[in-house]
mmCIF file of C-alpha atoms in Angstrom:
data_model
loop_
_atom_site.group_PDB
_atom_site.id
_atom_site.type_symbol
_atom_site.label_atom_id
_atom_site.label_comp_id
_atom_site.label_asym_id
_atom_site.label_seq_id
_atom_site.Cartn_x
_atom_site.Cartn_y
_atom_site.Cartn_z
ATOM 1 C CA UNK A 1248 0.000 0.000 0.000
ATOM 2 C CA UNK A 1249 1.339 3.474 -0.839
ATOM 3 C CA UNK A 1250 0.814 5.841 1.450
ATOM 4 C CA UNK A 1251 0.320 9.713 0.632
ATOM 5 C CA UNK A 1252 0.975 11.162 4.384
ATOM 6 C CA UNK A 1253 -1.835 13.337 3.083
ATOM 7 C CA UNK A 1254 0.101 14.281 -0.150
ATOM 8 C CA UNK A 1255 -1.879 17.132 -1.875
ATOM 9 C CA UNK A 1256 -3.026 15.384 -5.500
ATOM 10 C CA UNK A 1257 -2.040 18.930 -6.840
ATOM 11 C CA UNK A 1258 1.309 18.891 -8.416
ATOM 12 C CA UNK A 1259 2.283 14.902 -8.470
ATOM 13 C CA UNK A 1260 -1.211 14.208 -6.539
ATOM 14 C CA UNK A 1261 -3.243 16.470 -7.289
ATOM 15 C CA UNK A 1262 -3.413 19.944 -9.078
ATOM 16 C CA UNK A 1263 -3.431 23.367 -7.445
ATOM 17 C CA UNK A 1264 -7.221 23.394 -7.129
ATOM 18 C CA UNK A 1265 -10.370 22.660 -8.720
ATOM 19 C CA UNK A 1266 -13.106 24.984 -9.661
ATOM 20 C CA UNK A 1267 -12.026 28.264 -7.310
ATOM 21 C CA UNK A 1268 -14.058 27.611 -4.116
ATOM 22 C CA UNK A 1269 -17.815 27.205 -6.061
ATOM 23 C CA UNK A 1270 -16.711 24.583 -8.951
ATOM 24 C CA UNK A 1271 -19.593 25.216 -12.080
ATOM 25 C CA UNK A 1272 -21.829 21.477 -11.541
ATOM 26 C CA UNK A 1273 -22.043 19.005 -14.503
ATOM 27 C CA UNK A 1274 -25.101 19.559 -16.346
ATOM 28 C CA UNK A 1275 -25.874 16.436 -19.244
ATOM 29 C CA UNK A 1276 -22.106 15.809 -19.883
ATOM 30 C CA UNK A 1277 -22.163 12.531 -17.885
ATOM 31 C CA UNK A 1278 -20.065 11.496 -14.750
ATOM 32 C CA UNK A 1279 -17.281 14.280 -15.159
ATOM 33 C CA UNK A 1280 -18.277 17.300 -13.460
ATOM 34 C CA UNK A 1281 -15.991 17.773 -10.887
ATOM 35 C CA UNK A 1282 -18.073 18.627 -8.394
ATOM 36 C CA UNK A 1283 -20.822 20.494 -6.878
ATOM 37 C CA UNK A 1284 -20.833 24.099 -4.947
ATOM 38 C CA UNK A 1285 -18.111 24.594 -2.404
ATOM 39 C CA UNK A 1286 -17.951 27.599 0.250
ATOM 40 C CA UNK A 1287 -15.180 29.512 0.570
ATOM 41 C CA UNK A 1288 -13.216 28.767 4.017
ATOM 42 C CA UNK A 1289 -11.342 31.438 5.007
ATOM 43 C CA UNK A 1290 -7.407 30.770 5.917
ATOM 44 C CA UNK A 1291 -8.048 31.250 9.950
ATOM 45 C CA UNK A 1292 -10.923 28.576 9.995
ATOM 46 C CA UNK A 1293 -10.370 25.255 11.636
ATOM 47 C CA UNK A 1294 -12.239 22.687 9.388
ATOM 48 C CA UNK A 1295 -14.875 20.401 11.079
ATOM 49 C CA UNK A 1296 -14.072 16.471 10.995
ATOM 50 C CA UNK A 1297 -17.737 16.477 9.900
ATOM 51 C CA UNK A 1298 -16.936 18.641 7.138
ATOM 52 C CA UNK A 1299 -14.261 16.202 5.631
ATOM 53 C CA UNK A 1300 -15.398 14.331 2.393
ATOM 54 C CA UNK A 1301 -13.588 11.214 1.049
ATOM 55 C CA UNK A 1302 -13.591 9.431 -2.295
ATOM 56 C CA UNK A 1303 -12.232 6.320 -4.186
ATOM 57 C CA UNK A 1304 -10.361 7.373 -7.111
ATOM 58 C CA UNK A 1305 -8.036 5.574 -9.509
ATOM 59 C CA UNK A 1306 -4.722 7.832 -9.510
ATOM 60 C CA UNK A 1307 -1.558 7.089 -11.995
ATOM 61 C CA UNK A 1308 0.939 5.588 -10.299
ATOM 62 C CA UNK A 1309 3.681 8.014 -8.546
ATOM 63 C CA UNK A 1310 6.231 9.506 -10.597
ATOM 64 C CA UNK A 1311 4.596 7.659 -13.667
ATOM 65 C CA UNK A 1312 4.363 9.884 -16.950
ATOM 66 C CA UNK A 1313 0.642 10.305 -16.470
ATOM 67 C CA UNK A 1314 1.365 11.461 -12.622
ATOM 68 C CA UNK A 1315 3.872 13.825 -14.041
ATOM 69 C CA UNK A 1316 1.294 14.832 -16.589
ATOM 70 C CA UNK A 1317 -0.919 16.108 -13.865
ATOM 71 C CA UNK A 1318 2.123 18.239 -12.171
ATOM 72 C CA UNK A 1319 2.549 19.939 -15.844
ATOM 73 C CA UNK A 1320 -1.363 20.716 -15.892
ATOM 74 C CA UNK A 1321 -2.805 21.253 -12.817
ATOM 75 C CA UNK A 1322 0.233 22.398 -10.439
ATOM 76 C CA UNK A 1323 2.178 25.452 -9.946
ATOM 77 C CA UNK A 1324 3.751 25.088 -13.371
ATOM 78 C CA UNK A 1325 1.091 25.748 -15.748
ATOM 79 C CA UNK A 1326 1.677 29.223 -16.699
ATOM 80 C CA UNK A 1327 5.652 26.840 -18.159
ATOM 81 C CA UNK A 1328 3.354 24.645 -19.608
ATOM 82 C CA UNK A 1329 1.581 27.439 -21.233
ATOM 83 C CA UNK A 1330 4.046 28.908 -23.073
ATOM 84 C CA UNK A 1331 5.626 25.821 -24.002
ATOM 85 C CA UNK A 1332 2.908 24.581 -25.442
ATOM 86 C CA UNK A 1333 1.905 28.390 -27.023
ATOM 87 C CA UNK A 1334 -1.294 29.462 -25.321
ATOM 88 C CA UNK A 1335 -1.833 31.890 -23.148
ATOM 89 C CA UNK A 1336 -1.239 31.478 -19.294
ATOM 90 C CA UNK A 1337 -4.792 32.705 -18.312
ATOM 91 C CA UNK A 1338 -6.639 30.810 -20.728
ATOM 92 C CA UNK A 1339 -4.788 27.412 -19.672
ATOM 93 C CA UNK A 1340 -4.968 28.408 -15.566
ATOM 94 C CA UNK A 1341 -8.720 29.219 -16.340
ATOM 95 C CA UNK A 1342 -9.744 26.078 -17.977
ATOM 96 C CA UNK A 1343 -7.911 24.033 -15.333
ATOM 97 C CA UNK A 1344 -8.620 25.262 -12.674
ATOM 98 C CA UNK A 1345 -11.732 23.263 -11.634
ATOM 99 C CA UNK A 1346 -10.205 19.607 -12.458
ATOM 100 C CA UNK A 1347 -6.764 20.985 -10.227
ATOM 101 C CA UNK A 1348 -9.171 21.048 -6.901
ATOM 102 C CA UNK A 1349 -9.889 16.870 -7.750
ATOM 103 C CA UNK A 1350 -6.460 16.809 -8.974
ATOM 104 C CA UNK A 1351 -5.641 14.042 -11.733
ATOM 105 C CA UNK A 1352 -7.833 11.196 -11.453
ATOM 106 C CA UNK A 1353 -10.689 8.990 -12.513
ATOM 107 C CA UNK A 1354 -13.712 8.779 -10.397
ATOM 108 C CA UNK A 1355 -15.089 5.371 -8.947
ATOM 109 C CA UNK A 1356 -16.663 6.483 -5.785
ATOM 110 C CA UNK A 1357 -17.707 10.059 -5.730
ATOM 111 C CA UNK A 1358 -17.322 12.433 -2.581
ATOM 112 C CA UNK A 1359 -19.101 11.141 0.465
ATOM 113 C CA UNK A 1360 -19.578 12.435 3.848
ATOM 114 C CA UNK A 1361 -19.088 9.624 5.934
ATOM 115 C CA UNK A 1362 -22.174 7.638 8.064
ATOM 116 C CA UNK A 1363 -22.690 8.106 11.610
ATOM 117 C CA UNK A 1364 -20.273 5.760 13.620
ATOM 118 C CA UNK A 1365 -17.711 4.987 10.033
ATOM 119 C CA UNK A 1366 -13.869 5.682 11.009
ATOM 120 C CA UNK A 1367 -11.712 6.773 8.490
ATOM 121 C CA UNK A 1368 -9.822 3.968 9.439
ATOM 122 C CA UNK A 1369 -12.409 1.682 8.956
ATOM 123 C CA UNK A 1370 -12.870 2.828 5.245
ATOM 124 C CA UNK A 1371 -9.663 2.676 4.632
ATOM 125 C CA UNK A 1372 -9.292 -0.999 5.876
ATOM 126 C CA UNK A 1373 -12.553 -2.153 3.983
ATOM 127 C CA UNK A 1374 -10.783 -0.446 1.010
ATOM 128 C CA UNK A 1375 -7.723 -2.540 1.394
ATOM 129 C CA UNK A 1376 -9.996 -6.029 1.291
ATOM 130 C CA UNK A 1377 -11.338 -4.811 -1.605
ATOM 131 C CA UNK A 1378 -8.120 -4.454 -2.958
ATOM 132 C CA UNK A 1379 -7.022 -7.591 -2.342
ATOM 133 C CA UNK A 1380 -10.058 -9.486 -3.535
ATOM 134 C CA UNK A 1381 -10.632 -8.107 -6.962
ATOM 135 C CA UNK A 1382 -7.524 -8.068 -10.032
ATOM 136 C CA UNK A 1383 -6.391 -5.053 -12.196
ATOM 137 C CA UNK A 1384 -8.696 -4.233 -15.077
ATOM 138 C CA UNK A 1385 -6.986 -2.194 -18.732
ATOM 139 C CA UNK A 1386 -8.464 0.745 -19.668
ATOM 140 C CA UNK A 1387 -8.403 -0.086 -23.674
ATOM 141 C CA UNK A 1388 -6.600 2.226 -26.292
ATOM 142 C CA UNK A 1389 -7.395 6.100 -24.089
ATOM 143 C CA UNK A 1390 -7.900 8.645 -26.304
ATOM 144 C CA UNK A 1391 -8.337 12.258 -26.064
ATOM 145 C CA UNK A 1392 -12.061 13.499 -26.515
ATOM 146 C CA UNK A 1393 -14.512 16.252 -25.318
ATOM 147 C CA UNK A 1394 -17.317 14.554 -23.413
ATOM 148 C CA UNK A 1395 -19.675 17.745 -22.867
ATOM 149 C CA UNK A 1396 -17.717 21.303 -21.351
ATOM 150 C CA UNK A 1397 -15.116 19.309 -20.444
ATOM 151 C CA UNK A 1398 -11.620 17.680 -22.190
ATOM 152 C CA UNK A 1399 -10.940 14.361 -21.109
ATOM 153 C CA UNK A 1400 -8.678 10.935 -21.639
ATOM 154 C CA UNK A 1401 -11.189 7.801 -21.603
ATOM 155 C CA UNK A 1402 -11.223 4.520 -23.512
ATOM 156 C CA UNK A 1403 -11.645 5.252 -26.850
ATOM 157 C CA UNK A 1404 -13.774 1.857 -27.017
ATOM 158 C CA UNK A 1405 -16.193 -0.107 -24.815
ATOM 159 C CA UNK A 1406 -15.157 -1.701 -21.623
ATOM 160 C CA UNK A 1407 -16.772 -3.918 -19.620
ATOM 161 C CA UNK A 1408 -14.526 -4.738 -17.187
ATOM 162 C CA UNK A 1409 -14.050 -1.660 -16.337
ATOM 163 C CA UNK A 1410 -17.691 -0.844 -15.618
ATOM 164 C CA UNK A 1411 -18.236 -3.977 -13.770
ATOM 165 C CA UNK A 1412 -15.275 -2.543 -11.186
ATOM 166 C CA UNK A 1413 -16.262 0.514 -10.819
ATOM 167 C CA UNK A 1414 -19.989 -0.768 -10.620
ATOM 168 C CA UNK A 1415 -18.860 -3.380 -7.866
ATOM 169 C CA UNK A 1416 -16.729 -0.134 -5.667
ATOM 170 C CA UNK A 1417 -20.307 1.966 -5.936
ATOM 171 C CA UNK A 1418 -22.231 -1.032 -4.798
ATOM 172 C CA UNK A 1419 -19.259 -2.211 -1.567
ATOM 173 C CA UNK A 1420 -18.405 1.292 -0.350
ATOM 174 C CA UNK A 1421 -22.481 2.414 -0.236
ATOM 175 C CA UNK A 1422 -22.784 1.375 3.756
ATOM 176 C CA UNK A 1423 -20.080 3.785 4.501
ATOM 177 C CA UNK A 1424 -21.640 7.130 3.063
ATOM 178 C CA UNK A 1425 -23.695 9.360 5.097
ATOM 179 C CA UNK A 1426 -27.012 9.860 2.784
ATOM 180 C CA UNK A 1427 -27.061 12.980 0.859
ATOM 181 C CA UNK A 1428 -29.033 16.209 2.576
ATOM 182 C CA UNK A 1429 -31.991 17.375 0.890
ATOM 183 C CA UNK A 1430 -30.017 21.073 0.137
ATOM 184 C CA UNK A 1431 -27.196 18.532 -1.561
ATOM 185 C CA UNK A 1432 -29.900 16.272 -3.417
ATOM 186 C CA UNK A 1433 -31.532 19.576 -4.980
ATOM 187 C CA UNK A 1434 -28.218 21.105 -5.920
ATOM 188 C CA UNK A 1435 -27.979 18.074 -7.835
ATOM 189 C CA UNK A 1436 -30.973 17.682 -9.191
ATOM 190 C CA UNK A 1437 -30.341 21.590 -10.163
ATOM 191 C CA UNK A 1438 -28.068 20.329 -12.994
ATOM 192 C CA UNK A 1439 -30.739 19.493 -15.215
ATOM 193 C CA UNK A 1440 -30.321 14.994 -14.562
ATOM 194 C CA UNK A 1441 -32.234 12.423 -16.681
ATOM 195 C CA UNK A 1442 -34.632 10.221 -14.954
ATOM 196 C CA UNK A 1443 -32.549 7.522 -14.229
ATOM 197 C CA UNK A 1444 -29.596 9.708 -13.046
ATOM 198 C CA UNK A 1445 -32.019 10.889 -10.386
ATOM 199 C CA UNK A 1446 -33.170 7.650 -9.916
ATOM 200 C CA UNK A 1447 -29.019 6.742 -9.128
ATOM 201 C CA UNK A 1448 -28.434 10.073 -6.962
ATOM 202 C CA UNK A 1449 -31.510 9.073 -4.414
ATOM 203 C CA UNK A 1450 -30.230 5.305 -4.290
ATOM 204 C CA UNK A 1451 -26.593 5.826 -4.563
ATOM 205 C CA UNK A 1452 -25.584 9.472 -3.683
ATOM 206 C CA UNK A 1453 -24.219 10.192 -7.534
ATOM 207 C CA UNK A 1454 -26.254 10.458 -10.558
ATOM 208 C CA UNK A 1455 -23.342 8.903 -12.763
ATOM 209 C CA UNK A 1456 -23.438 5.090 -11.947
ATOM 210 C CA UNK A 1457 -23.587 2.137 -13.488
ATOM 211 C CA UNK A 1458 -25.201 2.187 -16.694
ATOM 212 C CA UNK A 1459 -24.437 6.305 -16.871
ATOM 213 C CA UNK A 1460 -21.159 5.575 -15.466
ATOM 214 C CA UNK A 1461 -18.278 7.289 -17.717
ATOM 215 C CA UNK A 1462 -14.597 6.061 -17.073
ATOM 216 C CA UNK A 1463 -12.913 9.419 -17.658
ATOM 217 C CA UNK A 1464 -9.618 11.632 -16.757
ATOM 218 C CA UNK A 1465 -10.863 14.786 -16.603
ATOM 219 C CA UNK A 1466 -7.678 17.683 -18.045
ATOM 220 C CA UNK A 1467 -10.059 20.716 -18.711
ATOM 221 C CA UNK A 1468 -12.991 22.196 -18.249
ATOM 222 C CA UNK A 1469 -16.021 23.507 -18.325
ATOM 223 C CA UNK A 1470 -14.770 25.444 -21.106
ATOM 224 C CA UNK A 1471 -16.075 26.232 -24.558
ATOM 225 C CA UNK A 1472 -15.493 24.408 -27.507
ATOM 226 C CA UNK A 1473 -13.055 26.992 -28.809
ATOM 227 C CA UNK A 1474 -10.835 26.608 -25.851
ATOM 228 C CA UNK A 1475 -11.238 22.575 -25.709
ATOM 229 C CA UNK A 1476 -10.498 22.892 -29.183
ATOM 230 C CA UNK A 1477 -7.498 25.044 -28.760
ATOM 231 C CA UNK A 1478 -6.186 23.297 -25.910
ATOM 232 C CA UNK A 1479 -6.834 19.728 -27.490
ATOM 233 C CA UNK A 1480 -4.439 20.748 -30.176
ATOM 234 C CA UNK A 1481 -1.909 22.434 -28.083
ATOM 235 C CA UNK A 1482 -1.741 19.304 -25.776
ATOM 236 C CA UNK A 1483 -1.436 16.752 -28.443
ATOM 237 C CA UNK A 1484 2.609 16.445 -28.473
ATOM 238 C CA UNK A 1485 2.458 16.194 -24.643
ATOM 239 C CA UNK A 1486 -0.518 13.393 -24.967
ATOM 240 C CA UNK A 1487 0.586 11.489 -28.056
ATOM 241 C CA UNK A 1488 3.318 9.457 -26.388
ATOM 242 C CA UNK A 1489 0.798 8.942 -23.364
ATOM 243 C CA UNK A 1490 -1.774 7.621 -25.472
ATOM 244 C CA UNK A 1491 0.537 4.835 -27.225
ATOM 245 C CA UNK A 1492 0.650 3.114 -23.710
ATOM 246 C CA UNK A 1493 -0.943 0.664 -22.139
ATOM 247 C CA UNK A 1494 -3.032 1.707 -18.893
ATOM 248 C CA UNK A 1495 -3.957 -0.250 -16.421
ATOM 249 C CA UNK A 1496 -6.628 0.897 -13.180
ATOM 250 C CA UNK A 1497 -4.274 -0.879 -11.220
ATOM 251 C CA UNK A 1498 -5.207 0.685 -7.724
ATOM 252 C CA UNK A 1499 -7.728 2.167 -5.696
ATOM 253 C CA UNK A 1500 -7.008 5.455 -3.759
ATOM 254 C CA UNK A 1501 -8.927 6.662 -0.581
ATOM 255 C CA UNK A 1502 -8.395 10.873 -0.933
ATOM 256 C CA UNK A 1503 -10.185 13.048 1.228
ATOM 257 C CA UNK A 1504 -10.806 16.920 1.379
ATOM 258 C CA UNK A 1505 -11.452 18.707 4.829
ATOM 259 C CA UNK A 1506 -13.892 20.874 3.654
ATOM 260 C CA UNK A 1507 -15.209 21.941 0.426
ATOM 261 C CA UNK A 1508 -12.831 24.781 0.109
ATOM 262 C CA UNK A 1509 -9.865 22.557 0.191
ATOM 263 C CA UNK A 1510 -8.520 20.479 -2.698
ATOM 264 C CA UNK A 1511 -8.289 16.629 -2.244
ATOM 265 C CA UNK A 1512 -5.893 15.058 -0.110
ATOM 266 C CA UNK A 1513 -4.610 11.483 -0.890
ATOM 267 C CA UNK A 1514 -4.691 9.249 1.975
ATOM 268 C CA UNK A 1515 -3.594 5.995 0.444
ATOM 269 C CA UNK A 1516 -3.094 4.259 -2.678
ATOM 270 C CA UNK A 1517 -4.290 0.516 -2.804
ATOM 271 C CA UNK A 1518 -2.671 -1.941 -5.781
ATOM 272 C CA UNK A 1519 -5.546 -4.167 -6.604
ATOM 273 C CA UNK A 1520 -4.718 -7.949 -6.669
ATOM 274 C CA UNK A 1521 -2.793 -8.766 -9.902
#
């Protein structure tokens, strides 16, 4: 197990920050939104254990070239990156700025308070079992595509394994949440869901599950399609090597975020069994 003695996913774990302090919600663009609102938390403020959020992502491995990817994008770099890659430092900060709060990552279980009488500790351990019970799955041929406001690498085909493991986290992990407040449930359903992704948010806390489940890395966004487009192309010599690999989701990480004006912490990484 890799431990990230709280290692901020910005830079090498995460990215300077997400959406400022009130990230813009997904509307129909699937399970990528980063978020939903988050208050500002001023620097004096000492944040609430029952503030803290926690979520099972997949993260690159450390020091891997997609890990170092997400230093370049979302950390304290980018304005380098910007004129390396010739766009303007405020347009590249701008459209980054939400996915840098979640830092580089693919979602399997989405931010959860946790229920009355769950440790962290005990979350963490259950994640661990998990771990050990249930192989690595490849994410097939990535590509890089817009999927709604957003820029994002995801499988450029079909893959079923990889649904059935994130399906099988969502379904494991559901005792430990705390269930969503009615203010949170309308926030969501503020983003304009389908049916059956309000059907998923009232049973499982997150509209995008299972059959509306996405597998995603999320590099931009919301933006418009002039900037995806522009920073699509301007990414491309940075991304083409990347996306000649193979990938494998060959962990689970447990991050957490104090409050919702902090980025995402990662607690621990967890290789999956083979």
């Amino acid at each position: 197990m890799e431990r990230g003695n709280r290692t901020q996913l910005t830079g090498m774990d995460d990215s300077a920050r997400d959406e400022p302090t009130k990230p813009t919600p997904v509307t129909d663009a699937g399970n990528l939104a980063p978020d939903d609102g988050a208050p500002e938390v001023t620097p004096d403020q000492t944040p609430d254990p029952a503030e803290a959020r926690y979520a099972i992502y997949w993260t690159p491995p450390p020091d891997g070239p997609l890990s170092i990817l997400g230093e370049q994008l979302f950390g304290p770099g980018r304005p380098a990156l910007a004129k390396a890659i010739g766009v303007e430092a405020e347009t590249l900060i701008e459209a980054t700025e939400g996915p840098a709060h979640y830092g580089l990552h693919a979602t399997l279980r989405a931010p959860f308070h946790l229920a009355d009488g769950v440790a962290p500790e005990s979350l963490g351990q259950a994640i661990a079992d998990f771990a050990a019970q249930h192989g690595s799955v490849a994410i097939p041929e990535p590509e890089l595509a817009e999927l709604g406001p957003y820029l994002v690498l995801r499988p450029s085909r079909p893959a079923s394994e990889l649904d059935e493991l994130a399906a099988n986290v969502v379904q494991a992990f559901d005792a430990y949440r705390a269930p969503l407040t009615g203010q949170e449930l309308e926030r969501r359903r503020a983003d304009g869901l389908t049916p059956r992704q309000a059907e998923h948010l009232q049973r499982w806390g997150y509209p995008y599950v299972f059959d509306t489940f996405r597998f995603h890395i999320t590099l931009a966004g919301p933006c418009d399609g002039q900037t995806r487009t522009l920073l699509a192309r301007a990414l491309q010599p940075q991304l083409a090597p990347l996306l000649t690999m193979d990938w494998t989701l060959d962990a689970l990480s447990l991050v957490t975020q104090p409050d919702r004006g902090s980025a995402f912490d990662l607690v621990e990484r967890f290789p999956l069994a083979g």
